[in-house]
PDB file of C-alpha atoms in Angstrom:
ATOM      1  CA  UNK A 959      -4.534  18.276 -16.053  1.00 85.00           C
ATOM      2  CA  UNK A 960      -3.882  16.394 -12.936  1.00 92.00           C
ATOM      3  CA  UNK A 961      -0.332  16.078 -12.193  1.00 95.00           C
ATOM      4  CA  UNK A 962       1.415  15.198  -9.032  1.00 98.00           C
ATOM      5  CA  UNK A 963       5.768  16.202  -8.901  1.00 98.00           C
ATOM      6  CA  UNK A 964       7.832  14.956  -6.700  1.00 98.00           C
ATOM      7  CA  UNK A 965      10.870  16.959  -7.637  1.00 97.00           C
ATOM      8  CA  UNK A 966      13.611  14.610  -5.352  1.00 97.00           C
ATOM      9  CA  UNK A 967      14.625  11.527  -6.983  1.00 97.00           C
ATOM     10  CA  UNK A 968      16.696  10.685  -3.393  1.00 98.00           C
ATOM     11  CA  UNK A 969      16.902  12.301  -0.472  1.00 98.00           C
ATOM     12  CA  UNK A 970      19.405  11.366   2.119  1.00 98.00           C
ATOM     13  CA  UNK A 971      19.635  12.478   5.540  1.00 98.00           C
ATOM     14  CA  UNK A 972      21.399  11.250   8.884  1.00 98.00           C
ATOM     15  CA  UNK A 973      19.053   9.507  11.669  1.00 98.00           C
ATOM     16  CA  UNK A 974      17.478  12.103  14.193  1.00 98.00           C
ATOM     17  CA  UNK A 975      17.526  14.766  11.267  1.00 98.00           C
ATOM     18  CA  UNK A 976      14.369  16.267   9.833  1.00 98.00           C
ATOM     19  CA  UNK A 977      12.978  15.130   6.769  1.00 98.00           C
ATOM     20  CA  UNK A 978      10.321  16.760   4.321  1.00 98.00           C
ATOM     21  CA  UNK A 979       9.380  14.748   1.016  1.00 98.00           C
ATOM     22  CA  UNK A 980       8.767  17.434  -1.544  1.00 98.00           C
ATOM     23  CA  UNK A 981       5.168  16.911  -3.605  1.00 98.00           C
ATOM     24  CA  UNK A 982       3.398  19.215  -5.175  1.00 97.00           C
ATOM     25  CA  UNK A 983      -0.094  18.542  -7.197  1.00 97.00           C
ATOM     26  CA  UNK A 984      -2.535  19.995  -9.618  1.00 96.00           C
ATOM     27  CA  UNK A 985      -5.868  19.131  -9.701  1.00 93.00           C
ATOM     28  CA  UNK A 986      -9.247  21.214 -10.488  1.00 89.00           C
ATOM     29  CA  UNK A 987     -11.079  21.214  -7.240  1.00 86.00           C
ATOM     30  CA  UNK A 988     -10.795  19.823  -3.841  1.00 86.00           C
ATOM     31  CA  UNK A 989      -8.039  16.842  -4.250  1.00 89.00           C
ATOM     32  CA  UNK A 990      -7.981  13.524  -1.753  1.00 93.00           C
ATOM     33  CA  UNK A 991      -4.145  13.159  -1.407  1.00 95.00           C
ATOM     34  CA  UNK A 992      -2.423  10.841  -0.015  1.00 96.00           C
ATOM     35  CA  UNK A 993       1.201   9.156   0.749  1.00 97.00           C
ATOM     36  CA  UNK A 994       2.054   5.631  -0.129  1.00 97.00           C
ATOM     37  CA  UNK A 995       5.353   3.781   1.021  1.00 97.00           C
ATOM     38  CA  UNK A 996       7.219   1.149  -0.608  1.00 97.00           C
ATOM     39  CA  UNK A 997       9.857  -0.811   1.836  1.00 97.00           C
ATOM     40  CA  UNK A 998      12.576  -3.153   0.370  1.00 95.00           C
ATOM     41  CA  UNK A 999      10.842  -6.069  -0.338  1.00 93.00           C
ATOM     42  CA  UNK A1000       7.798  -5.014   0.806  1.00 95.00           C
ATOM     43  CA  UNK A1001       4.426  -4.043  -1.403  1.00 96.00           C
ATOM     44  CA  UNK A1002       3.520  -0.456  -2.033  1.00 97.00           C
ATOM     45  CA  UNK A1003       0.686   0.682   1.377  1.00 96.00           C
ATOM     46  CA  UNK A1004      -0.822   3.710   2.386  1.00 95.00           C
ATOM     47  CA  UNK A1005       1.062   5.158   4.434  1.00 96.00           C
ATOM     48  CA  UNK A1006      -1.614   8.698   5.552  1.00 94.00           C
ATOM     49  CA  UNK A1007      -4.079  10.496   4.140  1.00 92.00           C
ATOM     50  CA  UNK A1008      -4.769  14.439   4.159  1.00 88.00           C
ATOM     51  CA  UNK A1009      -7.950  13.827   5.543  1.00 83.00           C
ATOM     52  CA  UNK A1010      -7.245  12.106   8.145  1.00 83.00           C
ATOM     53  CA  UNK A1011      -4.695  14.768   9.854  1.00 81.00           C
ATOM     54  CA  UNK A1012      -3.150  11.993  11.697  1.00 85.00           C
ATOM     55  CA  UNK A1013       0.111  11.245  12.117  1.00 89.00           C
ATOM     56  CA  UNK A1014       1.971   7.996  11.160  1.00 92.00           C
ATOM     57  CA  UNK A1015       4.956   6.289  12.305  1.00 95.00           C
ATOM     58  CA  UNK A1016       5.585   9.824  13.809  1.00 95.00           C
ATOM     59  CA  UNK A1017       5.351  11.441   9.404  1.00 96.00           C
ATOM     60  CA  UNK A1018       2.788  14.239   9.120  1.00 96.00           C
ATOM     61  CA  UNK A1019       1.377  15.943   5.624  1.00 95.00           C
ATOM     62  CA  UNK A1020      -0.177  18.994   5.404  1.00 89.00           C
ATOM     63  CA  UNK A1021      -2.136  20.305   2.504  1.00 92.00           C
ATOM     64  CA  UNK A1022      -1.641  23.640   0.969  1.00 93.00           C
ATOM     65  CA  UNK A1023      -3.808  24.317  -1.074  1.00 91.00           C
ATOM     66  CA  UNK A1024      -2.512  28.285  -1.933  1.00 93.00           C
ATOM     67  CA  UNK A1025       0.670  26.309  -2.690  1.00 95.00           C
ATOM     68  CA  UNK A1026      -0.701  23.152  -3.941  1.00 95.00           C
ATOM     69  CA  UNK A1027       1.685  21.259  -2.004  1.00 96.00           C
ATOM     70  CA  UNK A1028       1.307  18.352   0.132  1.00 96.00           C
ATOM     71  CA  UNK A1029       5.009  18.109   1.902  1.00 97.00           C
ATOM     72  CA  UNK A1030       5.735  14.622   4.109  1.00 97.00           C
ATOM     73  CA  UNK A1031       7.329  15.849   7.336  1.00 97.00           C
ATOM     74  CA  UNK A1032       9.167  14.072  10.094  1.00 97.00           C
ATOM     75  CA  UNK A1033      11.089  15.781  12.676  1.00 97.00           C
ATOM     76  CA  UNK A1034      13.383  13.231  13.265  1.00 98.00           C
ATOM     77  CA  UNK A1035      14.427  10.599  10.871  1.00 98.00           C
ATOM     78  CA  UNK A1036      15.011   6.984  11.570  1.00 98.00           C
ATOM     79  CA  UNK A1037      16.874   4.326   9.944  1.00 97.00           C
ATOM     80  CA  UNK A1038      13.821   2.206   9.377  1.00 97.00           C
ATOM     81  CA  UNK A1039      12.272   4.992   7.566  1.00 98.00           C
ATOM     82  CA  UNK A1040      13.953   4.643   4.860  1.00 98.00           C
ATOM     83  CA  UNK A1041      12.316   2.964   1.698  1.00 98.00           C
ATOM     84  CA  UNK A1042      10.851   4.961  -1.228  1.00 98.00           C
ATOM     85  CA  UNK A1043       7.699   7.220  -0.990  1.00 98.00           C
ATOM     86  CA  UNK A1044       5.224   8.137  -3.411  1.00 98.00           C
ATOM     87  CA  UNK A1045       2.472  11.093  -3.419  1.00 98.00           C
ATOM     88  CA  UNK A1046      -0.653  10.501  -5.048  1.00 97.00           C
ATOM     89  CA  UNK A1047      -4.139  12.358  -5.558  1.00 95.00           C
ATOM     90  CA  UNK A1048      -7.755  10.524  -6.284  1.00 93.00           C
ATOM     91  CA  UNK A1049      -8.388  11.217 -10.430  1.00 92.00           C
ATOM     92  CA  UNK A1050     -11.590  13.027 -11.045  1.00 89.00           C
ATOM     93  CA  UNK A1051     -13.298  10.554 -12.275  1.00 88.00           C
ATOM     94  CA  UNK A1052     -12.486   8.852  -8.685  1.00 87.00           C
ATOM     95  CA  UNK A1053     -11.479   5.536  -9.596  1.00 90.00           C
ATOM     96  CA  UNK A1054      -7.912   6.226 -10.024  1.00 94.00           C
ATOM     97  CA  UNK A1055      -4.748   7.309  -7.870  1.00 95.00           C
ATOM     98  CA  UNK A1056      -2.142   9.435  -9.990  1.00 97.00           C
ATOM     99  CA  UNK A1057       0.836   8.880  -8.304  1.00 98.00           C
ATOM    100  CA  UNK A1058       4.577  11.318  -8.813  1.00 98.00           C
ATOM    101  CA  UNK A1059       7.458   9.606  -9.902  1.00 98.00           C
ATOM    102  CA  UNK A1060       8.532   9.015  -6.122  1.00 98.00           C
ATOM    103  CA  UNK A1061      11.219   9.438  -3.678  1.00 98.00           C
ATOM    104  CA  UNK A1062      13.614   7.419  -1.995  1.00 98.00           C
ATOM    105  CA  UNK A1063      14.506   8.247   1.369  1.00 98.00           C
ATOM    106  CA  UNK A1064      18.039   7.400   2.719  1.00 98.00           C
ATOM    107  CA  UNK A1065      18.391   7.568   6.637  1.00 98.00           C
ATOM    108  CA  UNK A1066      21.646   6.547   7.787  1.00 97.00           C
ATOM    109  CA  UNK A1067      23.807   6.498  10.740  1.00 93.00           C
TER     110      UNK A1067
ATOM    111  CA  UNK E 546      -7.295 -12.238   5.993  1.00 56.00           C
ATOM    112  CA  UNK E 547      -5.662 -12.940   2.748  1.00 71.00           C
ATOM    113  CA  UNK E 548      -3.783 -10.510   1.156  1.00 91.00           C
ATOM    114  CA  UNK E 549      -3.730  -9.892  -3.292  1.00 96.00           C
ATOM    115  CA  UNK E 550      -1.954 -12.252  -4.809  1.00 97.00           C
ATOM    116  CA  UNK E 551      -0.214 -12.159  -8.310  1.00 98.00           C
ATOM    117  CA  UNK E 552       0.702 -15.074 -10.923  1.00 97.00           C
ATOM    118  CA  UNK E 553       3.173 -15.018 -11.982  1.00 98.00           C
ATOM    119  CA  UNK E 554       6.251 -12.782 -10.221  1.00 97.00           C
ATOM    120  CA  UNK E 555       8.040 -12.716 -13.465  1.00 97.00           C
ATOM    121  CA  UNK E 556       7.726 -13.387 -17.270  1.00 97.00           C
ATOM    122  CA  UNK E 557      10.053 -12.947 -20.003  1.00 98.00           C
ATOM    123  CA  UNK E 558       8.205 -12.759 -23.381  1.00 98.00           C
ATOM    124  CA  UNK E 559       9.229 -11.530 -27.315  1.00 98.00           C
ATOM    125  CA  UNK E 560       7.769  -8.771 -28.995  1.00 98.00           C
ATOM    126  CA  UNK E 561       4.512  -9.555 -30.827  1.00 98.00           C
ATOM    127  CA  UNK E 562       3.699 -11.996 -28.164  1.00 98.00           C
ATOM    128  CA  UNK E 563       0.201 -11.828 -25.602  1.00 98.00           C
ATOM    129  CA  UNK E 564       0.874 -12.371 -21.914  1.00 98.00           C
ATOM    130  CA  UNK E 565      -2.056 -13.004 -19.236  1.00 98.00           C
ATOM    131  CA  UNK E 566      -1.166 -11.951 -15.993  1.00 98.00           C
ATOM    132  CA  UNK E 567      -3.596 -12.711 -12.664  1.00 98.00           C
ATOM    133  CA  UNK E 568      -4.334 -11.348  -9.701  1.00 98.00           C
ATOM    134  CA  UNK E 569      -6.345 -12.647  -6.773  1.00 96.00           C
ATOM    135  CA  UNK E 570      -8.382  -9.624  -4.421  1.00 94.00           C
ATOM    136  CA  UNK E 571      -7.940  -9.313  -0.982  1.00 91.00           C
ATOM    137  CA  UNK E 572     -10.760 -10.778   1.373  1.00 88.00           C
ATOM    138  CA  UNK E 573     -14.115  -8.805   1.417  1.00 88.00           C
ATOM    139  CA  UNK E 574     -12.997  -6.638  -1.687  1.00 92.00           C
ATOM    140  CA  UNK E 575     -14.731  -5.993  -4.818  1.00 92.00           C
ATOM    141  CA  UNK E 576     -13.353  -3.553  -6.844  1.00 95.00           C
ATOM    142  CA  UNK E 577      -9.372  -4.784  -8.181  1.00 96.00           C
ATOM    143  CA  UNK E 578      -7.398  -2.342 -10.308  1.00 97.00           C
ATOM    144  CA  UNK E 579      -4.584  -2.315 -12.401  1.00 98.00           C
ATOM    145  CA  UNK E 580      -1.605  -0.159 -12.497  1.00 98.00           C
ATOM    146  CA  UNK E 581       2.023  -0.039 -14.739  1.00 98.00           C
ATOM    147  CA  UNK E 582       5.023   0.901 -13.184  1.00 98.00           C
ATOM    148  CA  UNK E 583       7.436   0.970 -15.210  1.00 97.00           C
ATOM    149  CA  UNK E 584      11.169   1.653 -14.889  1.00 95.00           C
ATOM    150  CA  UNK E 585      11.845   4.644 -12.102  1.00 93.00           C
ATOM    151  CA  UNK E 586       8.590   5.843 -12.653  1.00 96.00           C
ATOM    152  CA  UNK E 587       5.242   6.134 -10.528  1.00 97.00           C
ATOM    153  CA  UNK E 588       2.351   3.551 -10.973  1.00 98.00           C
ATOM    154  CA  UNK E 589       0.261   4.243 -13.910  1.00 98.00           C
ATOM    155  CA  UNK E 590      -3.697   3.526 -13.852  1.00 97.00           C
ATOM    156  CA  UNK E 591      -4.372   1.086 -16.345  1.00 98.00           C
ATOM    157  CA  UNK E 592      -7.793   0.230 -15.515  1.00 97.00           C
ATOM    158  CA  UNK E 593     -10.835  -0.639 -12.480  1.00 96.00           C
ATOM    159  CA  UNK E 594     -12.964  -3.290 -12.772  1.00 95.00           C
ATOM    160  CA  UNK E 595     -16.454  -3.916 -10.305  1.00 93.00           C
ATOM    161  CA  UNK E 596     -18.492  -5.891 -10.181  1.00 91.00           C
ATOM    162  CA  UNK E 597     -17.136  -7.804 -13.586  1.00 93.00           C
ATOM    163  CA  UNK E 598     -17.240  -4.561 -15.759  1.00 94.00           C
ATOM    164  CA  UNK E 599     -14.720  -2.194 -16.784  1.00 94.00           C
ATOM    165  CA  UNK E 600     -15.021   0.896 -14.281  1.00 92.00           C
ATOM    166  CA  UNK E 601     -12.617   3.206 -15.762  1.00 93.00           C
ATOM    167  CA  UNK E 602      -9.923   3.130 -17.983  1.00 96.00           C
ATOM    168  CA  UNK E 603      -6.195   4.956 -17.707  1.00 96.00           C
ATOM    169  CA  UNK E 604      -4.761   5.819 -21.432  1.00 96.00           C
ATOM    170  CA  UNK E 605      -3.601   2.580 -22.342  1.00 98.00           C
ATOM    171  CA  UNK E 606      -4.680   1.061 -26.056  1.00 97.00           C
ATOM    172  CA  UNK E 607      -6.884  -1.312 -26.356  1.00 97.00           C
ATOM    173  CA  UNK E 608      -4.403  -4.201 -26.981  1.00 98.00           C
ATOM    174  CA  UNK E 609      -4.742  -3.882 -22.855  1.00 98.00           C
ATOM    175  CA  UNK E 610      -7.673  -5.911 -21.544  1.00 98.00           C
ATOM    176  CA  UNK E 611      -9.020  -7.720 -18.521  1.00 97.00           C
ATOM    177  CA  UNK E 612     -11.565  -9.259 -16.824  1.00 97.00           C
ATOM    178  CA  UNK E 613     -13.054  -9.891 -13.409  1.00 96.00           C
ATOM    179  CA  UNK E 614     -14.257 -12.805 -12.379  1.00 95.00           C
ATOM    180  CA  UNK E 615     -17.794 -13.578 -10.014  1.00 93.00           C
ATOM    181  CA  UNK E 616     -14.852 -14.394  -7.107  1.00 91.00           C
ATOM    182  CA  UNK E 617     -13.450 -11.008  -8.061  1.00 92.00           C
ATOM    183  CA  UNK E 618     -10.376 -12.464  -8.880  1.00 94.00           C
ATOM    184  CA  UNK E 619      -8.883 -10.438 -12.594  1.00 97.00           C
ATOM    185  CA  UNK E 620      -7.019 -10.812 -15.015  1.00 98.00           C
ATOM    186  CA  UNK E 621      -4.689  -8.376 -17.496  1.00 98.00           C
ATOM    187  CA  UNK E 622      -4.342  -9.334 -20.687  1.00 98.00           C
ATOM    188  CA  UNK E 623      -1.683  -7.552 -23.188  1.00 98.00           C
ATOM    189  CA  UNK E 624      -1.788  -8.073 -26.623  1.00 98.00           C
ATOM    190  CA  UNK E 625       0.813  -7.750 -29.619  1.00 98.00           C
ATOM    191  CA  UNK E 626       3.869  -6.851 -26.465  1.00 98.00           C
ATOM    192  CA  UNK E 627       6.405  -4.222 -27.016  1.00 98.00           C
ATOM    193  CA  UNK E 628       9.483  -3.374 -25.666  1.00 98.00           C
ATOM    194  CA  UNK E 629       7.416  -0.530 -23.990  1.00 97.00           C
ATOM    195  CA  UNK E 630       5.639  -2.382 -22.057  1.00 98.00           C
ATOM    196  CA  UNK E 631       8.300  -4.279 -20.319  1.00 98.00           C
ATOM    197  CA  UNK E 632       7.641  -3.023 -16.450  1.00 98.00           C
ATOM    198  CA  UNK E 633       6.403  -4.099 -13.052  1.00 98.00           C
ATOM    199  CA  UNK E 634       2.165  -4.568 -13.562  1.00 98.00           C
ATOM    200  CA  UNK E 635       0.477  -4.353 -10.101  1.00 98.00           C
ATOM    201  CA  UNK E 636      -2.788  -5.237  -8.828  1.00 98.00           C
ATOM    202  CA  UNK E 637      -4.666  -3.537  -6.349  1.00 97.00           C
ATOM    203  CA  UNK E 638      -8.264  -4.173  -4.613  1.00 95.00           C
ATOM    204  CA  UNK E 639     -10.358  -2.174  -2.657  1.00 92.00           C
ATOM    205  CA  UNK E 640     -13.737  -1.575  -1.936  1.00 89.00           C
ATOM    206  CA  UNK E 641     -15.453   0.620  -4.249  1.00 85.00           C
ATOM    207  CA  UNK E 642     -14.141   3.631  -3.746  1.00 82.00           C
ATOM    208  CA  UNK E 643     -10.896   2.940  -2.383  1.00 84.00           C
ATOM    209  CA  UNK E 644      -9.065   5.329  -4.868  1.00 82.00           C
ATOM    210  CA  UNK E 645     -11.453   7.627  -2.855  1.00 82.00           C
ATOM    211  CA  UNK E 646     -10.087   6.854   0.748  1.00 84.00           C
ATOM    212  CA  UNK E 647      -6.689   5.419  -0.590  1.00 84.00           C
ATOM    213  CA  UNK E 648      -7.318   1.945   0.928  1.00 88.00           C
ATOM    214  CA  UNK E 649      -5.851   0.593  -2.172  1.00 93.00           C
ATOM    215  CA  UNK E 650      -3.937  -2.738  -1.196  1.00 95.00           C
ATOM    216  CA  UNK E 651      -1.349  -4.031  -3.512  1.00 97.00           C
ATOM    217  CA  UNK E 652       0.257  -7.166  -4.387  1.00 97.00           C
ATOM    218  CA  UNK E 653       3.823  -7.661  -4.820  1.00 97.00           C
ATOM    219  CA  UNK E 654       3.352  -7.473  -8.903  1.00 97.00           C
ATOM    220  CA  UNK E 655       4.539  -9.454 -12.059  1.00 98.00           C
ATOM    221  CA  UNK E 656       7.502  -8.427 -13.463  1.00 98.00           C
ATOM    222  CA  UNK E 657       7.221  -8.519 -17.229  1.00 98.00           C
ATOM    223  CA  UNK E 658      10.130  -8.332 -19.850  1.00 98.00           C
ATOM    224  CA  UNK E 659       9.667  -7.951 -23.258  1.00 98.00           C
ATOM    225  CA  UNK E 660      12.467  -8.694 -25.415  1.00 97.00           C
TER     226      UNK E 660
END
């Protein structure tokens, strides 16, 4: 089954602090993952893909696959970063994103 | 460049009611999909359609339906509403393939309420 968990329903951190977003997936095969962001009042956008190996608005994931994790890092958090995030992965039939249930990130001051 | 618009931002309806909910694609795209979200939840796929045909299907009942139109514009229909399916519905187009690359873009959605 494919199935991506975000296990943190919040996470809340103080500006300049680290931040990893928690998602782990599973998926039969090579997955396309990827992190959306919602901002208050804002519509849902990509925010990076794992293909890409870039890094965005200074957030980097990494995929791991022996864990079957793809964790959203930033080494130190702003207060404009917060909003919520969502992991998804490309169904297998590839004309779907499954997305987790999401996390909202909390940067304050 | 326009961006995907929805019609309308909310709806209140009773149960046993249908409910038609539209969505214009973003410049240049062709492919527009649908997607559930309901209550503190993820989006759920509901369906793809290109080029005017269904192009795969989430596990939603058939009282779910839509259409694409030559402009690309779509359209959801839901049949016989329940309470379930009170939620946010949101629209996304892409190329074909976007679910691929994840160049999915979104509109703002239609809030629907069944009561």
């Amino acid at each position: 089954a494919q199935r991506v968990t975000q296990p943190e329903k919040l996470l809340s951190v103080f500006k300049g602090a680290p931040v990893e977003l928690k998602c782990n997936y599973s998926y039969s095969g090579s997955p396309e993952l990827f992190w959306y962001v919602q901002y208050s009042r804002q519509r849902l956008q990509l925010l990076l893909r794992h293909i890409s190996r870039e890094s965005i608005k200074g957030f980097t994931a990494d995929l791991n696959k022996g864990e079957t994790s793809f964790h959203l890092k930033k080494p130190f958090a702003q207060e404009e970063d917060s909003a919520m995030y969502y992991c998804a992965l490309t169904s297998q039939a590839g004309t779907a994103l499954i997305f987790g249930k999401g996390t909202t990130l909390s940067v304050s001051s | 460049e326009t961006g995907v618009t929805q019609s309308p931002t909310h709806l209140i309806k009773t149960r046993g009611q249908q409910v038609t909910l539209r969505c214009s694609s973003q410049s240049g795209h062709n492919t527009v999909s649908w997607y559930q979200q309901a209550l503190g939840q993820g989006p759920q796929f509901i369906f793809q359609y290109y080029r005017e045909e269904e192009n795969g299907r989430g596990n939603f009942p058939p009282r779910f339906s839509g259409l694409q139109f030559p402009n690309y514009s779509s359209e959801l229909n839901v049949n016989a509403l329940e309470l379930d399916d009170s939620a946010l519905y949101l629209c996304a187009s892409s190329h074909r393939g976007g679910a691929n690359t994840g160049e999915l873009f979104f509109g703002e959605g239609s809030r629907l309420t069944v009561l």
